[in-house]
């Protein structure tokens, strides 16, 4: 089947194409061109001058549509994934907060089943924890938090094939060995929920930790102990030129001024946008998987208001926040939602940009940056056809 999207403003790796077209055959991009002459035999889709950009690559998301990935069930996974796809996400790494080993095994089994399906948007499992600093637990379930344990993580990585990322606090005993082991297995090691200072971050980077989990959240910045001043995790990560970061770009977890600062210092190619969304995102639900969590002021919090606990954001909201509140150029915001996370997770060869031969993962945005259509592997996502 041949499909041609015409009359579009298309974001390519070389910049914007005005009045261009995208040609799709089955699940691949056949061509991206500045010519929008109709091709004989193609099904034509008139984009009406809207923005045609790569679909979002979501590398940190806990749930949506009223369901949480910690449930581990196929029904929960499918419901949450579908909810986010309707908001522009076309590739997804389901994320577990700090969990028990049986919960991880259940989620891994479901992830592997979904990954095996043709044209699946599910690309792997992300474990946020449970090897975290208890003092920086935030919204994580404290009863699950502990130091890295090779008797847990080695068997898990030997028996599963879907874990693509694992986050830990690098100052914990055993964290360096953990980082070296998981990266030897091709798993991205990320620092998070940590009190690390420069030496910890420098050592962690040498041991294979190359990414920072929800940058600025659950990590200290510049601080004092008595009369002396110390760099925090934030400043230490800024000093690691090759360390990538992700930000919860809902305008609440990180204020727009700081989003602008991250863009200025780390840049487009080192910054990914994430939702860190909980089950209540993209739904009418008011409940999270964790009973301690409430929804207030457009964000998830612990009921005692001691910490934020995830977001209710979706991919389109991230892009709007970056452009409309942080005043970042649209092309940069889109690249941070697609190209950069694809590069971080090692899937840029087939995801993240609109180029010949890549998967046909495409989002149409109107002038107000609302999603009007989404194609995942060349198929129109149900509920997103308001373009027509």
mmCIF file of C-alpha atoms in Angstrom:
data_model
loop_
_atom_site.group_PDB
_atom_site.id
_atom_site.type_symbol
_atom_site.label_atom_id
_atom_site.label_comp_id
_atom_site.label_asym_id
_atom_site.label_seq_id
_atom_site.Cartn_x
_atom_site.Cartn_y
_atom_site.Cartn_z
ATOM 1 C CA UNK A 1 0.000 0.000 0.000
ATOM 2 C CA UNK A 2 1.324 3.411 -1.042
ATOM 3 C CA UNK A 3 0.395 6.529 0.952
ATOM 4 C CA UNK A 4 1.478 10.107 0.237
ATOM 5 C CA UNK A 5 1.183 12.948 2.731
ATOM 6 C CA UNK A 6 1.155 16.209 0.754
ATOM 7 C CA UNK A 7 0.910 19.953 1.425
ATOM 8 C CA UNK A 8 2.972 19.635 4.598
ATOM 9 C CA UNK A 9 5.716 21.466 6.433
ATOM 10 C CA UNK A 10 8.052 18.547 7.131
ATOM 11 C CA UNK A 11 10.862 18.365 9.670
ATOM 12 C CA UNK A 12 13.853 16.504 8.232
ATOM 13 C CA UNK A 13 17.407 16.124 9.593
ATOM 14 C CA UNK A 14 18.372 18.905 7.181
ATOM 15 C CA UNK A 15 15.650 21.265 8.428
ATOM 16 C CA UNK A 16 12.125 22.165 7.348
ATOM 17 C CA UNK A 17 10.690 21.343 3.944
ATOM 18 C CA UNK A 18 7.858 23.646 2.968
ATOM 19 C CA UNK A 19 5.068 22.240 0.795
ATOM 20 C CA UNK A 20 6.808 18.863 0.741
ATOM 21 C CA UNK A 21 5.497 15.335 0.888
ATOM 22 C CA UNK A 22 6.216 12.041 2.624
ATOM 23 C CA UNK A 23 5.762 8.804 0.727
ATOM 24 C CA UNK A 24 4.977 5.700 2.787
ATOM 25 C CA UNK A 25 4.914 2.106 1.612
ATOM 26 C CA UNK A 26 3.514 -0.319 4.171
ATOM 27 C CA UNK A 27 5.471 0.408 7.382
ATOM 28 C CA UNK A 28 8.448 2.317 5.950
ATOM 29 C CA UNK A 29 9.202 5.800 4.672
ATOM 30 C CA UNK A 30 9.857 5.442 0.962
ATOM 31 C CA UNK A 31 10.852 9.048 0.354
ATOM 32 C CA UNK A 32 10.768 12.562 1.845
ATOM 33 C CA UNK A 33 10.765 15.264 -0.804
ATOM 34 C CA UNK A 34 10.099 18.957 -1.360
ATOM 35 C CA UNK A 35 7.867 18.019 -4.283
ATOM 36 C CA UNK A 36 4.204 17.446 -3.441
ATOM 37 C CA UNK A 37 2.973 16.422 -6.877
ATOM 38 C CA UNK A 38 0.552 13.532 -6.434
ATOM 39 C CA UNK A 39 1.991 10.127 -7.273
ATOM 40 C CA UNK A 40 -0.191 7.841 -9.380
ATOM 41 C CA UNK A 41 -1.645 5.007 -7.319
ATOM 42 C CA UNK A 42 -0.916 6.583 -3.931
ATOM 43 C CA UNK A 43 -3.570 7.271 -1.306
ATOM 44 C CA UNK A 44 -3.336 11.047 -0.811
ATOM 45 C CA UNK A 45 -3.493 12.712 2.584
ATOM 46 C CA UNK A 46 -3.660 16.514 2.550
ATOM 47 C CA UNK A 47 -1.836 17.859 5.612
ATOM 48 C CA UNK A 48 -3.319 21.315 4.967
ATOM 49 C CA UNK A 49 -0.035 23.073 5.696
ATOM 50 C CA UNK A 50 0.392 21.473 9.120
ATOM 51 C CA UNK A 51 3.656 20.318 10.663
ATOM 52 C CA UNK A 52 4.665 16.744 9.831
ATOM 53 C CA UNK A 53 7.275 15.567 12.335
ATOM 54 C CA UNK A 54 8.711 12.286 13.659
ATOM 55 C CA UNK A 55 6.619 10.370 16.164
ATOM 56 C CA UNK A 56 7.678 10.666 19.788
ATOM 57 C CA UNK A 57 10.076 8.165 21.355
ATOM 58 C CA UNK A 58 9.078 7.787 25.022
ATOM 59 C CA UNK A 59 11.888 6.425 27.209
ATOM 60 C CA UNK A 60 10.421 7.041 30.694
ATOM 61 C CA UNK A 61 6.707 6.430 31.256
ATOM 62 C CA UNK A 62 4.940 4.471 34.004
ATOM 63 C CA UNK A 63 1.443 4.200 32.598
ATOM 64 C CA UNK A 64 -1.567 5.900 31.090
ATOM 65 C CA UNK A 65 -5.200 5.414 30.245
ATOM 66 C CA UNK A 66 -5.847 4.448 33.849
ATOM 67 C CA UNK A 67 -3.337 1.567 33.874
ATOM 68 C CA UNK A 68 0.204 1.190 35.246
ATOM 69 C CA UNK A 69 3.005 -0.952 33.826
ATOM 70 C CA UNK A 70 3.712 -2.185 37.372
ATOM 71 C CA UNK A 71 0.522 -4.235 37.032
ATOM 72 C CA UNK A 72 2.499 -6.418 34.652
ATOM 73 C CA UNK A 73 -0.539 -7.654 32.730
ATOM 74 C CA UNK A 74 -0.947 -7.618 28.979
ATOM 75 C CA UNK A 75 -4.213 -5.685 29.303
ATOM 76 C CA UNK A 76 -2.565 -2.964 31.408
ATOM 77 C CA UNK A 77 0.323 -2.638 28.950
ATOM 78 C CA UNK A 78 -1.904 -2.429 25.879
ATOM 79 C CA UNK A 79 -4.231 0.132 27.474
ATOM 80 C CA UNK A 80 -1.381 2.408 28.603
ATOM 81 C CA UNK A 81 0.503 2.167 25.311
ATOM 82 C CA UNK A 82 -2.620 2.940 23.260
ATOM 83 C CA UNK A 83 -3.404 5.976 25.434
ATOM 84 C CA UNK A 84 0.020 7.514 24.816
ATOM 85 C CA UNK A 85 0.026 6.699 21.101
ATOM 86 C CA UNK A 86 -3.063 8.872 20.701
ATOM 87 C CA UNK A 87 -0.937 11.810 21.895
ATOM 88 C CA UNK A 88 1.971 11.352 19.490
ATOM 89 C CA UNK A 89 4.102 8.607 21.048
ATOM 90 C CA UNK A 90 5.004 5.969 18.456
ATOM 91 C CA UNK A 91 7.827 4.137 20.273
ATOM 92 C CA UNK A 92 7.742 3.361 23.965
ATOM 93 C CA UNK A 93 9.908 1.879 26.695
ATOM 94 C CA UNK A 94 7.474 0.937 29.498
ATOM 95 C CA UNK A 95 8.916 1.931 32.872
ATOM 96 C CA UNK A 96 8.639 0.286 36.270
ATOM 97 C CA UNK A 97 9.131 2.277 39.458
ATOM 98 C CA UNK A 98 11.082 0.469 42.174
ATOM 99 C CA UNK A 99 9.529 -2.999 42.108
ATOM 100 C CA UNK A 100 9.909 -6.459 43.560
ATOM 101 C CA UNK A 101 11.666 -9.129 41.507
ATOM 102 C CA UNK A 102 8.382 -11.018 40.829
ATOM 103 C CA UNK A 103 6.848 -7.765 39.533
ATOM 104 C CA UNK A 104 9.833 -7.200 37.254
ATOM 105 C CA UNK A 105 9.627 -10.751 35.926
ATOM 106 C CA UNK A 106 5.913 -10.385 35.178
ATOM 107 C CA UNK A 107 6.434 -7.080 33.357
ATOM 108 C CA UNK A 108 9.404 -8.509 31.449
ATOM 109 C CA UNK A 109 7.329 -11.462 30.227
ATOM 110 C CA UNK A 110 4.618 -9.101 28.984
ATOM 111 C CA UNK A 111 7.169 -6.768 27.385
ATOM 112 C CA UNK A 112 8.798 -9.645 25.509
ATOM 113 C CA UNK A 113 5.428 -10.841 24.219
ATOM 114 C CA UNK A 114 4.522 -7.380 22.933
ATOM 115 C CA UNK A 115 7.990 -6.802 21.455
ATOM 116 C CA UNK A 116 7.636 -9.999 19.415
ATOM 117 C CA UNK A 117 4.507 -8.746 17.665
ATOM 118 C CA UNK A 118 4.849 -7.266 14.154
ATOM 119 C CA UNK A 119 5.231 -3.465 14.054
ATOM 120 C CA UNK A 120 5.083 -3.215 17.863
ATOM 121 C CA UNK A 121 5.630 0.235 19.413
ATOM 122 C CA UNK A 122 7.094 -1.462 22.513
ATOM 123 C CA UNK A 123 10.887 -1.501 22.195
ATOM 124 C CA UNK A 124 12.025 -2.652 25.636
ATOM 125 C CA UNK A 125 11.638 -2.367 29.391
ATOM 126 C CA UNK A 126 13.019 0.428 31.579
ATOM 127 C CA UNK A 127 13.640 -0.263 35.266
ATOM 128 C CA UNK A 128 13.629 2.910 37.357
ATOM 129 C CA UNK A 129 15.137 1.435 40.497
ATOM 130 C CA UNK A 130 15.047 -0.244 42.862
ATOM 131 C CA UNK A 131 18.708 0.545 43.649
ATOM 132 C CA UNK A 132 18.221 4.091 44.922
ATOM 133 C CA UNK A 133 19.289 6.383 47.761
ATOM 134 C CA UNK A 134 16.532 6.122 50.361
ATOM 135 C CA UNK A 135 16.949 9.814 51.239
ATOM 136 C CA UNK A 136 15.998 10.695 47.655
ATOM 137 C CA UNK A 137 13.196 8.164 47.235
ATOM 138 C CA UNK A 138 10.630 10.811 46.299
ATOM 139 C CA UNK A 139 7.598 9.025 44.895
ATOM 140 C CA UNK A 140 9.286 5.604 44.825
ATOM 141 C CA UNK A 141 7.916 2.890 47.118
ATOM 142 C CA UNK A 142 10.438 2.853 50.000
ATOM 143 C CA UNK A 143 9.791 -0.771 50.946
ATOM 144 C CA UNK A 144 11.265 -1.877 47.596
ATOM 145 C CA UNK A 145 14.457 0.221 47.714
ATOM 146 C CA UNK A 146 17.810 -1.424 48.477
ATOM 147 C CA UNK A 147 21.476 -1.532 47.424
ATOM 148 C CA UNK A 148 22.460 -3.191 44.123
ATOM 149 C CA UNK A 149 22.367 -6.966 44.539
ATOM 150 C CA UNK A 150 24.172 -9.145 41.958
ATOM 151 C CA UNK A 151 22.129 -12.150 43.086
ATOM 152 C CA UNK A 152 19.092 -10.271 41.713
ATOM 153 C CA UNK A 153 20.302 -8.359 38.671
ATOM 154 C CA UNK A 154 22.589 -10.989 37.116
ATOM 155 C CA UNK A 155 19.890 -13.699 36.883
ATOM 156 C CA UNK A 156 17.353 -11.129 35.648
ATOM 157 C CA UNK A 157 19.567 -10.044 32.772
ATOM 158 C CA UNK A 158 20.534 -13.636 31.989
ATOM 159 C CA UNK A 159 16.940 -14.862 31.742
ATOM 160 C CA UNK A 160 15.332 -11.875 29.979
ATOM 161 C CA UNK A 161 16.073 -10.055 26.747
ATOM 162 C CA UNK A 162 13.886 -6.965 27.016
ATOM 163 C CA UNK A 163 15.550 -4.825 29.723
ATOM 164 C CA UNK A 164 17.121 -1.925 27.835
ATOM 165 C CA UNK A 165 17.705 0.582 30.646
ATOM 166 C CA UNK A 166 18.234 0.451 34.406
ATOM 167 C CA UNK A 167 18.619 3.423 36.781
ATOM 168 C CA UNK A 168 20.549 3.511 40.069
ATOM 169 C CA UNK A 169 22.125 5.888 42.590
ATOM 170 C CA UNK A 170 25.889 5.683 41.917
ATOM 171 C CA UNK A 171 26.953 6.407 45.516
ATOM 172 C CA UNK A 172 25.485 3.131 46.792
ATOM 173 C CA UNK A 173 27.723 0.157 47.664
ATOM 174 C CA UNK A 174 27.981 -2.078 44.619
ATOM 175 C CA UNK A 175 26.710 0.551 42.174
ATOM 176 C CA UNK A 176 29.920 0.651 40.129
ATOM 177 C CA UNK A 177 29.938 -3.123 39.652
ATOM 178 C CA UNK A 178 26.248 -2.930 38.745
ATOM 179 C CA UNK A 179 26.909 -0.249 36.115
ATOM 180 C CA UNK A 180 29.778 -2.178 34.561
ATOM 181 C CA UNK A 181 27.771 -5.390 34.414
ATOM 182 C CA UNK A 182 24.567 -4.022 32.893
ATOM 183 C CA UNK A 183 26.402 -1.965 30.276
ATOM 184 C CA UNK A 184 28.360 -5.099 29.304
ATOM 185 C CA UNK A 185 24.949 -6.583 28.509
ATOM 186 C CA UNK A 186 23.977 -3.620 26.319
ATOM 187 C CA UNK A 187 21.713 -2.021 28.937
ATOM 188 C CA UNK A 188 21.752 1.774 29.333
ATOM 189 C CA UNK A 189 22.876 2.747 32.854
ATOM 190 C CA UNK A 190 21.353 5.958 34.224
ATOM 191 C CA UNK A 191 21.876 7.862 37.483
ATOM 192 C CA UNK A 192 18.787 8.783 39.457
ATOM 193 C CA UNK A 193 17.258 9.315 42.914
ATOM 194 C CA UNK A 194 20.712 10.173 44.145
ATOM 195 C CA UNK A 195 22.769 12.483 46.348
ATOM 196 C CA UNK A 196 25.896 12.056 44.213
ATOM 197 C CA UNK A 197 28.504 14.810 44.058
ATOM 198 C CA UNK A 198 31.190 15.291 41.437
ATOM 199 C CA UNK A 199 33.496 12.382 42.332
ATOM 200 C CA UNK A 200 30.543 9.997 42.395
ATOM 201 C CA UNK A 201 29.306 11.172 38.998
ATOM 202 C CA UNK A 202 32.792 11.160 37.469
ATOM 203 C CA UNK A 203 33.427 7.615 38.701
ATOM 204 C CA UNK A 204 29.975 6.526 37.580
ATOM 205 C CA UNK A 205 30.554 7.898 34.102
ATOM 206 C CA UNK A 206 33.795 5.926 33.879
ATOM 207 C CA UNK A 207 31.873 2.805 34.965
ATOM 208 C CA UNK A 208 29.324 3.230 32.171
ATOM 209 C CA UNK A 209 26.578 5.485 33.523
ATOM 210 C CA UNK A 210 25.940 7.806 30.581
ATOM 211 C CA UNK A 211 22.450 9.167 31.252
ATOM 212 C CA UNK A 212 20.625 11.131 33.978
ATOM 213 C CA UNK A 213 17.100 10.199 35.070
ATOM 214 C CA UNK A 214 14.573 13.085 35.176
ATOM 215 C CA UNK A 215 17.328 15.698 35.419
ATOM 216 C CA UNK A 216 16.897 18.170 38.316
ATOM 217 C CA UNK A 217 14.315 15.911 40.006
ATOM 218 C CA UNK A 218 15.340 13.622 42.902
ATOM 219 C CA UNK A 219 18.909 14.961 42.850
ATOM 220 C CA UNK A 220 20.546 17.898 44.657
ATOM 221 C CA UNK A 221 21.998 20.990 43.079
ATOM 222 C CA UNK A 222 24.581 23.393 44.495
ATOM 223 C CA UNK A 223 24.415 23.307 48.314
ATOM 224 C CA UNK A 224 26.197 24.127 51.578
ATOM 225 C CA UNK A 225 27.349 21.984 54.478
ATOM 226 C CA UNK A 226 28.119 24.358 57.313
ATOM 227 C CA UNK A 227 30.280 27.138 55.876
ATOM 228 C CA UNK A 228 31.496 25.312 52.745
ATOM 229 C CA UNK A 229 29.830 25.004 49.365
ATOM 230 C CA UNK A 230 29.571 21.849 47.246
ATOM 231 C CA UNK A 231 28.530 21.020 43.725
ATOM 232 C CA UNK A 232 25.401 18.899 43.469
ATOM 233 C CA UNK A 233 24.457 16.091 41.124
ATOM 234 C CA UNK A 234 23.086 18.673 38.684
ATOM 235 C CA UNK A 235 26.322 20.632 38.293
ATOM 236 C CA UNK A 236 28.340 17.408 38.151
ATOM 237 C CA UNK A 237 26.233 16.119 35.255
ATOM 238 C CA UNK A 238 26.600 19.436 33.421
ATOM 239 C CA UNK A 239 30.377 18.966 33.669
ATOM 240 C CA UNK A 240 30.172 15.537 32.003
ATOM 241 C CA UNK A 241 30.003 16.712 28.388
ATOM 242 C CA UNK A 242 29.051 13.305 27.021
ATOM 243 C CA UNK A 243 26.391 12.491 29.613
ATOM 244 C CA UNK A 244 22.860 12.760 28.281
ATOM 245 C CA UNK A 245 19.873 13.962 30.294
ATOM 246 C CA UNK A 246 16.098 13.701 30.208
ATOM 247 C CA UNK A 247 13.658 16.278 31.541
ATOM 248 C CA UNK A 248 9.999 16.014 32.523
ATOM 249 C CA UNK A 249 8.923 18.880 30.285
ATOM 250 C CA UNK A 250 5.484 19.490 31.778
ATOM 251 C CA UNK A 251 6.504 22.943 33.036
ATOM 252 C CA UNK A 252 5.955 21.831 36.650
ATOM 253 C CA UNK A 253 8.590 19.198 37.432
ATOM 254 C CA UNK A 254 11.132 21.574 35.911
ATOM 255 C CA UNK A 255 10.141 25.223 35.444
ATOM 256 C CA UNK A 256 10.338 26.722 31.949
ATOM 257 C CA UNK A 257 13.399 28.842 32.831
ATOM 258 C CA UNK A 258 15.338 25.714 33.822
ATOM 259 C CA UNK A 259 14.123 23.859 30.716
ATOM 260 C CA UNK A 260 15.629 26.730 28.751
ATOM 261 C CA UNK A 261 18.881 26.415 30.725
ATOM 262 C CA UNK A 262 19.124 22.671 30.032
ATOM 263 C CA UNK A 263 18.576 23.349 26.328
ATOM 264 C CA UNK A 264 21.257 26.039 26.409
ATOM 265 C CA UNK A 265 23.905 23.991 28.233
ATOM 266 C CA UNK A 266 23.285 20.362 27.273
ATOM 267 C CA UNK A 267 21.795 21.126 23.872
ATOM 268 C CA UNK A 268 19.377 19.290 21.611
ATOM 269 C CA UNK A 269 21.538 16.231 21.009
ATOM 270 C CA UNK A 270 22.081 15.531 24.718
ATOM 271 C CA UNK A 271 18.558 16.301 26.019
ATOM 272 C CA UNK A 272 15.501 14.050 25.770
ATOM 273 C CA UNK A 273 11.950 14.960 26.734
ATOM 274 C CA UNK A 274 10.016 12.483 28.881
ATOM 275 C CA UNK A 275 6.544 12.405 30.405
ATOM 276 C CA UNK A 276 7.322 10.275 33.505
ATOM 277 C CA UNK A 277 3.560 9.790 33.285
ATOM 278 C CA UNK A 278 1.549 7.722 35.743
ATOM 279 C CA UNK A 279 -1.598 5.677 35.124
ATOM 280 C CA UNK A 280 -3.850 8.731 35.358
ATOM 281 C CA UNK A 281 -2.248 10.360 32.279
ATOM 282 C CA UNK A 282 -4.332 10.408 29.100
ATOM 283 C CA UNK A 283 -7.419 9.328 31.051
ATOM 284 C CA UNK A 284 -10.241 10.515 33.279
ATOM 285 C CA UNK A 285 -8.782 8.505 36.158
ATOM 286 C CA UNK A 286 -7.900 10.314 39.377
ATOM 287 C CA UNK A 287 -5.969 7.418 40.892
ATOM 288 C CA UNK A 288 -2.376 6.228 40.628
ATOM 289 C CA UNK A 289 -1.039 2.707 41.148
ATOM 290 C CA UNK A 290 0.528 3.917 44.402
ATOM 291 C CA UNK A 291 -2.258 4.799 46.897
ATOM 292 C CA UNK A 292 -0.063 7.523 48.448
ATOM 293 C CA UNK A 293 -0.257 9.608 45.255
ATOM 294 C CA UNK A 294 -2.728 12.428 44.581
ATOM 295 C CA UNK A 295 -3.325 14.621 41.525
ATOM 296 C CA UNK A 296 -3.124 18.344 42.150
ATOM 297 C CA UNK A 297 -2.120 21.407 40.103
ATOM 298 C CA UNK A 298 -1.801 19.290 36.952
ATOM 299 C CA UNK A 299 0.816 16.969 38.436
ATOM 300 C CA UNK A 300 1.096 13.871 40.650
ATOM 301 C CA UNK A 301 2.293 14.359 44.232
ATOM 302 C CA UNK A 302 2.660 12.379 47.421
ATOM 303 C CA UNK A 303 -0.404 13.116 49.557
ATOM 304 C CA UNK A 304 1.736 14.813 52.222
ATOM 305 C CA UNK A 305 3.089 17.107 49.442
ATOM 306 C CA UNK A 306 6.672 16.221 50.334
ATOM 307 C CA UNK A 307 7.562 15.347 46.731
ATOM 308 C CA UNK A 308 6.339 15.205 43.161
ATOM 309 C CA UNK A 309 5.514 11.647 42.124
ATOM 310 C CA UNK A 310 5.254 11.574 38.345
ATOM 311 C CA UNK A 311 3.237 13.496 35.807
ATOM 312 C CA UNK A 312 -0.021 13.360 33.897
ATOM 313 C CA UNK A 313 1.705 14.678 30.762
ATOM 314 C CA UNK A 314 1.617 13.268 27.254
ATOM 315 C CA UNK A 315 4.081 13.660 24.373
ATOM 316 C CA UNK A 316 2.190 16.550 22.732
ATOM 317 C CA UNK A 317 2.153 18.485 26.013
ATOM 318 C CA UNK A 318 5.941 18.179 26.266
ATOM 319 C CA UNK A 319 6.387 19.775 22.851
ATOM 320 C CA UNK A 320 3.873 22.553 23.569
ATOM 321 C CA UNK A 321 5.513 23.334 26.924
ATOM 322 C CA UNK A 322 8.987 23.588 25.396
ATOM 323 C CA UNK A 323 7.802 25.872 22.582
ATOM 324 C CA UNK A 324 5.095 27.960 24.237
ATOM 325 C CA UNK A 325 6.509 28.291 27.774
ATOM 326 C CA UNK A 326 10.250 27.659 27.524
ATOM 327 C CA UNK A 327 10.446 29.465 24.158
ATOM 328 C CA UNK A 328 12.472 26.717 22.492
ATOM 329 C CA UNK A 329 12.289 26.484 18.650
ATOM 330 C CA UNK A 330 9.772 23.870 17.508
ATOM 331 C CA UNK A 331 12.365 21.894 15.572
ATOM 332 C CA UNK A 332 14.510 21.573 18.709
ATOM 333 C CA UNK A 333 11.560 20.505 20.859
ATOM 334 C CA UNK A 334 10.536 17.847 18.337
ATOM 335 C CA UNK A 335 14.085 16.506 18.013
ATOM 336 C CA UNK A 336 14.335 16.216 21.814
ATOM 337 C CA UNK A 337 11.098 14.206 21.786
ATOM 338 C CA UNK A 338 12.113 11.894 18.951
ATOM 339 C CA UNK A 339 15.649 11.943 17.532
ATOM 340 C CA UNK A 340 17.571 12.346 20.808
ATOM 341 C CA UNK A 341 15.746 9.656 22.816
ATOM 342 C CA UNK A 342 16.078 7.317 19.822
ATOM 343 C CA UNK A 343 19.828 7.941 19.804
ATOM 344 C CA UNK A 344 20.117 7.465 23.579
ATOM 345 C CA UNK A 345 18.319 4.112 23.378
ATOM 346 C CA UNK A 346 20.216 2.902 20.324
ATOM 347 C CA UNK A 347 17.286 2.833 17.882
ATOM 348 C CA UNK A 348 18.125 5.868 15.734
ATOM 349 C CA UNK A 349 18.854 3.546 12.809
ATOM 350 C CA UNK A 350 15.098 3.047 12.402
ATOM 351 C CA UNK A 351 13.328 5.601 14.614
ATOM 352 C CA UNK A 352 13.425 9.293 15.501
ATOM 353 C CA UNK A 353 13.704 11.105 12.157
ATOM 354 C CA UNK A 354 11.804 11.307 8.884
ATOM 355 C CA UNK A 355 14.179 9.759 6.355
ATOM 356 C CA UNK A 356 14.073 7.245 3.546
ATOM 357 C CA UNK A 357 14.106 3.680 4.833
ATOM 358 C CA UNK A 358 13.094 4.464 8.391
ATOM 359 C CA UNK A 359 9.950 3.277 10.127
ATOM 360 C CA UNK A 360 6.875 5.313 9.177
ATOM 361 C CA UNK A 361 6.335 6.822 12.631
ATOM 362 C CA UNK A 362 4.828 10.243 11.983
ATOM 363 C CA UNK A 363 2.918 12.927 13.848
ATOM 364 C CA UNK A 364 0.849 15.789 12.382
ATOM 365 C CA UNK A 365 0.649 18.939 14.510
ATOM 366 C CA UNK A 366 -1.504 21.972 13.804
ATOM 367 C CA UNK A 367 -0.344 25.571 14.323
ATOM 368 C CA UNK A 368 -1.274 25.386 18.016
ATOM 369 C CA UNK A 369 0.794 22.162 18.299
ATOM 370 C CA UNK A 370 -2.192 19.931 18.907
ATOM 371 C CA UNK A 371 -1.950 16.376 17.550
ATOM 372 C CA UNK A 372 -4.179 15.951 14.505
ATOM 373 C CA UNK A 373 -2.945 12.584 13.215
ATOM 374 C CA UNK A 374 -0.433 9.892 14.218
ATOM 375 C CA UNK A 375 0.948 7.077 12.090
ATOM 376 C CA UNK A 376 2.815 4.237 13.817
ATOM 377 C CA UNK A 377 4.635 1.910 11.421
ATOM 378 C CA UNK A 378 2.569 3.392 8.619
ATOM 379 C CA UNK A 379 -0.803 2.742 10.257
ATOM 380 C CA UNK A 380 -3.074 5.575 11.393
ATOM 381 C CA UNK A 381 -3.475 5.400 15.160
ATOM 382 C CA UNK A 382 -7.109 5.015 16.143
ATOM 383 C CA UNK A 383 -8.620 8.227 17.481
ATOM 384 C CA UNK A 384 -6.088 10.583 15.882
ATOM 385 C CA UNK A 385 -7.686 11.232 12.494
ATOM 386 C CA UNK A 386 -8.927 14.780 13.173
ATOM 387 C CA UNK A 387 -6.777 15.935 10.267
ATOM 388 C CA UNK A 388 -9.409 14.768 7.800
#
